[in-house]
Structure formats: C-alpha cells, structure tokens
C-alpha cells in the first residue's frame, strides 16, 4: 500500500478539503460526473470506474436522499480492489467554464464508504477528486484517498494522476450539464474520509 507521510497538506485532496465545505450552490447548478480509465500508481497500472451526482433530490430533502454515484478501483501494484457501498457526498470544488461541446469543465469531490479485499482494511471511507478538463480526456486527473473506518488518518492515496499522463494512463472523465434528474438535488454531504481535515 502507498503510505502517507506527515505532509498531508501537500495533497490535492487535503489542501482544499475545508474550502469545499464553504461552497453552496443553487439546486439548478447541480450536475453529475461519470468516467473510467486507467492511471499509473507506484509504477503499476490501476483501473477505475467512477460516478457521482445530485440525482433525485440528493441533499435537498429532510431526510435528504442519498447521493448518486459509484467507485470501482483496482490497483495492480498492490492487488488492492475497492468496491463502493454508499455515496455520502458530491461537492463542487471548482468550475472552469465549458469545453468546446458546451459541457462543464472542473473538479468534483465524491465521498462514500467501500469494502476492499485487504484484510487489514476491509471497510474504508473514500474521498476522490475527479477533474474533467475537456475533451479528449488526456488532461483529466483523478485522486483516490482511503481511510480505515476505525482510524483517523488516511492510509492510501494515489496522488493526483493524469489519465493521459506520461506514464501512459488513459480514459475520460465527463462532467454533464444539469438536467431534470439533478436539478432537484444540491451539492453537499459528509465526507468521513476527510474528517482529519475537519470536513
């Protein structure tokens, strides 16, 4: 497993976790993100399939509907496999306008709980930042961070990895414009994986 050093504030996720809690967006601005592909972590390939969004009233009702999304992650360097069990948050970290196709460009934080095949950490919380920087996806990035549900600090972090980076990653992350399925929900939710940052 990739262990973390004490320099957590240098991580892309940790550095802006608190900022994300201060963002409030109107329901009409809520959207969703989907994507998949491969990155290279510790010199070995890792594949992923991710999704997140404010579908069907997520975060807006009392009690709020759960957030929509998923995470499948398989890391060949360690054999680690992660399978989501719930999505607890979908946050807008930043918007960078639109691409040539009129689709939004920017980063989203997706959080939740998952199971793994690691007997030392069978149940985890995860936080991931997925960035869509336009087509063809060669500049899109992904970072996945895991925290054991019984621990305070993360034990695994991919770091920010480019899907089309020099190591040969590939795939695409796609932010989708708000639509009738997302407009009844709002950005927000809790992120237990970032509790160490006061999230």
Coordinates of C-alpha atoms in Angstrom, one line a residue:
X1 CA 0.0 0.0 0.0
X2 CA 1.1 3.5 -0.6
X3 CA 1.7 5.0 2.9
X4 CA 1.2 8.7 3.6
X5 CA 3.8 11.0 5.0
X6 CA 3.1 13.7 7.5
X7 CA 2.8 16.3 4.7
X8 CA -0.9 15.8 4.2
X9 CA -1.5 19.5 3.4
X10 CA 0.5 19.0 0.2
X11 CA -2.1 16.5 -1.1
X12 CA -4.6 17.8 -3.6
X13 CA -7.5 16.5 -1.5
X14 CA -6.3 17.6 1.9
X15 CA -5.2 21.0 0.8
X16 CA -8.7 22.2 -0.2
X17 CA -11.0 20.0 1.9
X18 CA -12.0 22.8 4.2
X19 CA -12.6 25.1 1.3
X20 CA -15.1 22.7 -0.2
X21 CA -17.3 22.8 2.9
X22 CA -17.8 26.5 2.3
X23 CA -19.3 26.2 -1.2
X24 CA -23.0 26.5 -1.6
X25 CA -24.6 26.1 -5.0
X26 CA -28.2 26.5 -6.1
X27 CA -30.1 23.3 -6.9
X28 CA -30.3 24.4 -10.6
X29 CA -26.5 24.3 -10.7
X30 CA -26.1 20.7 -9.6
X31 CA -24.8 18.2 -12.1
X32 CA -23.2 14.8 -12.4
X33 CA -19.9 13.2 -13.4
X34 CA -19.1 9.8 -14.9
X35 CA -15.9 8.2 -16.2
X36 CA -13.4 5.5 -16.2
X37 CA -10.0 4.5 -17.4
X38 CA -6.5 3.8 -16.0
X39 CA -3.8 5.6 -14.2
X40 CA -0.3 4.5 -13.0
X41 CA 0.4 4.4 -9.3
X42 CA 3.8 3.3 -7.9
X43 CA 4.7 2.3 -11.5
X44 CA 1.9 -0.1 -11.9
X45 CA -1.5 0.3 -13.6
X46 CA -4.7 0.9 -11.7
X47 CA -8.1 0.9 -13.3
X48 CA -11.2 2.8 -12.2
X49 CA -14.9 3.4 -12.9
X50 CA -16.4 6.4 -11.1
X51 CA -19.6 8.4 -10.9
X52 CA -21.3 11.0 -8.7
X53 CA -24.1 13.5 -8.7
X54 CA -27.1 15.1 -7.2
X55 CA -29.7 13.0 -8.8
X56 CA -33.3 12.6 -7.5
X57 CA -33.2 15.1 -4.6
X58 CA -29.8 14.3 -3.2
X59 CA -29.1 16.5 -0.2
X60 CA -32.2 18.7 -0.6
X61 CA -34.9 16.9 1.3
X62 CA -35.4 16.1 5.0
X63 CA -34.2 13.5 5.5
X64 CA -32.1 14.0 2.4
X65 CA -32.0 11.5 -0.4
X66 CA -28.6 9.7 -0.7
X67 CA -26.2 10.9 -3.2
X68 CA -25.8 9.0 -6.5
X69 CA -22.6 7.5 -7.7
X70 CA -20.1 4.6 -7.6
X71 CA -16.5 3.7 -7.3
X72 CA -14.7 0.7 -8.6
X73 CA -10.9 0.7 -8.2
X74 CA -8.3 -2.0 -8.8
X75 CA -4.6 -1.3 -8.2
X76 CA -2.2 -3.8 -9.8
X77 CA 0.8 -2.5 -7.7
X78 CA -0.7 -3.9 -4.5
X79 CA -3.6 -6.1 -5.7
X80 CA -6.0 -3.7 -3.9
X81 CA -9.6 -3.8 -5.0
X82 CA -12.2 -1.2 -3.8
X83 CA -15.9 -1.5 -4.2
X84 CA -18.3 1.3 -3.1
X85 CA -21.2 0.6 -0.8
X86 CA -22.6 4.1 -0.4
X87 CA -22.1 7.7 -1.6
X88 CA -22.2 10.3 1.1
X89 CA -21.2 13.5 -0.7
X90 CA -20.9 15.2 -4.0
X91 CA -19.2 18.6 -3.9
X92 CA -18.3 21.2 -6.5
X93 CA -14.7 22.1 -6.0
X94 CA -14.4 24.4 -8.9
X95 CA -15.8 25.3 -12.3
X96 CA -13.6 26.3 -15.1
X97 CA -16.2 27.2 -17.7
X98 CA -17.3 25.0 -20.6
X99 CA -15.5 23.0 -23.2
X100 CA -16.0 23.2 -27.0
X101 CA -19.1 20.9 -26.7
X102 CA -20.8 23.1 -24.1
X103 CA -20.2 20.7 -21.3
X104 CA -18.9 22.0 -17.9
X105 CA -15.2 21.8 -17.0
X106 CA -13.9 21.5 -13.5
X107 CA -13.4 19.3 -10.4
X108 CA -15.8 17.4 -8.2
X109 CA -15.3 15.7 -4.9
X110 CA -17.1 12.3 -4.4
X111 CA -17.1 10.6 -1.0
X112 CA -18.5 7.5 0.5
X113 CA -17.9 4.1 2.1
X114 CA -16.5 1.0 0.4
X115 CA -15.3 -2.5 1.0
X116 CA -11.8 -3.8 0.0
X117 CA -10.1 -7.2 -0.4
X118 CA -7.4 -6.0 2.0
X119 CA -7.8 -8.0 5.3
X120 CA -6.1 -5.2 7.2
X121 CA -8.6 -2.6 5.9
X122 CA -11.8 -4.4 4.9
X123 CA -14.1 -1.4 5.4
X124 CA -13.0 2.0 4.3
X125 CA -14.1 5.6 3.7
X126 CA -13.0 7.1 0.4
X127 CA -12.6 10.6 -1.0
X128 CA -11.9 11.1 -4.7
X129 CA -11.4 14.2 -6.7
X130 CA -12.2 13.8 -10.4
X131 CA -11.3 16.6 -12.8
X132 CA -12.7 17.0 -16.3
X133 CA -10.6 19.4 -18.2
X134 CA -12.3 18.9 -21.6
X135 CA -12.0 16.5 -24.5
X136 CA -10.3 14.2 -25.3
X137 CA -9.7 13.5 -21.6
X138 CA -6.0 13.5 -21.9
X139 CA -5.6 16.2 -19.3
X140 CA -8.3 14.8 -16.9
X141 CA -7.0 13.8 -13.5
X142 CA -8.0 11.6 -10.6
X143 CA -7.0 11.2 -7.0
X144 CA -8.3 8.5 -4.6
X145 CA -7.7 8.6 -0.9
X146 CA -8.8 5.8 1.6
X147 CA -9.2 6.0 5.4
X148 CA -9.9 2.9 7.5
X149 CA -13.3 3.3 9.2
X150 CA -11.7 2.7 12.6
X151 CA -8.8 5.1 12.1
X152 CA -8.4 8.9 11.9
X153 CA -5.9 9.3 9.1
X154 CA -5.8 8.1 5.5
X155 CA -3.5 5.1 4.8
X156 CA -3.7 5.1 1.0
X157 CA -3.5 7.9 -1.6
X158 CA -2.9 7.7 -5.3
X159 CA -1.9 11.3 -5.5
X160 CA -3.2 13.4 -8.4
X161 CA -2.8 11.2 -11.5
X162 CA -3.3 12.3 -15.2
X163 CA -5.4 10.0 -17.3
X164 CA -3.3 10.8 -20.3
X165 CA -0.1 11.4 -18.5
X166 CA 3.4 10.5 -19.4
X167 CA 3.1 7.1 -17.6
X168 CA 0.6 6.0 -20.2
X169 CA -2.7 6.5 -18.4
X170 CA -5.9 6.7 -20.4
X171 CA -9.7 7.1 -20.2
X172 CA -12.1 10.0 -19.8
X173 CA -13.9 11.9 -17.1
X174 CA -17.1 13.7 -18.2
X175 CA -19.0 16.4 -16.3
X176 CA -22.6 16.6 -17.5
X177 CA -24.7 19.7 -17.6
X178 CA -27.5 20.0 -15.1
X179 CA -30.6 18.0 -16.2
X180 CA -34.0 17.2 -14.8
X181 CA -32.6 14.3 -12.7
X182 CA -30.1 16.5 -10.9
X183 CA -31.9 19.8 -10.6
X184 CA -33.9 18.6 -7.5
X185 CA -30.7 18.0 -5.6
X186 CA -27.9 20.1 -4.2
X187 CA -24.1 19.9 -3.9
X188 CA -23.1 18.8 -0.4
X189 CA -23.0 15.8 2.0
X190 CA -20.5 14.5 4.5
X191 CA -17.0 13.1 3.8
X192 CA -15.8 10.8 6.7
X193 CA -12.5 10.1 4.8
X194 CA -11.6 13.8 5.3
X195 CA -12.5 14.0 8.9
X196 CA -8.8 14.6 9.7
X197 CA -9.2 17.9 7.8
X198 CA -12.3 18.9 9.8
X199 CA -14.6 18.2 6.9

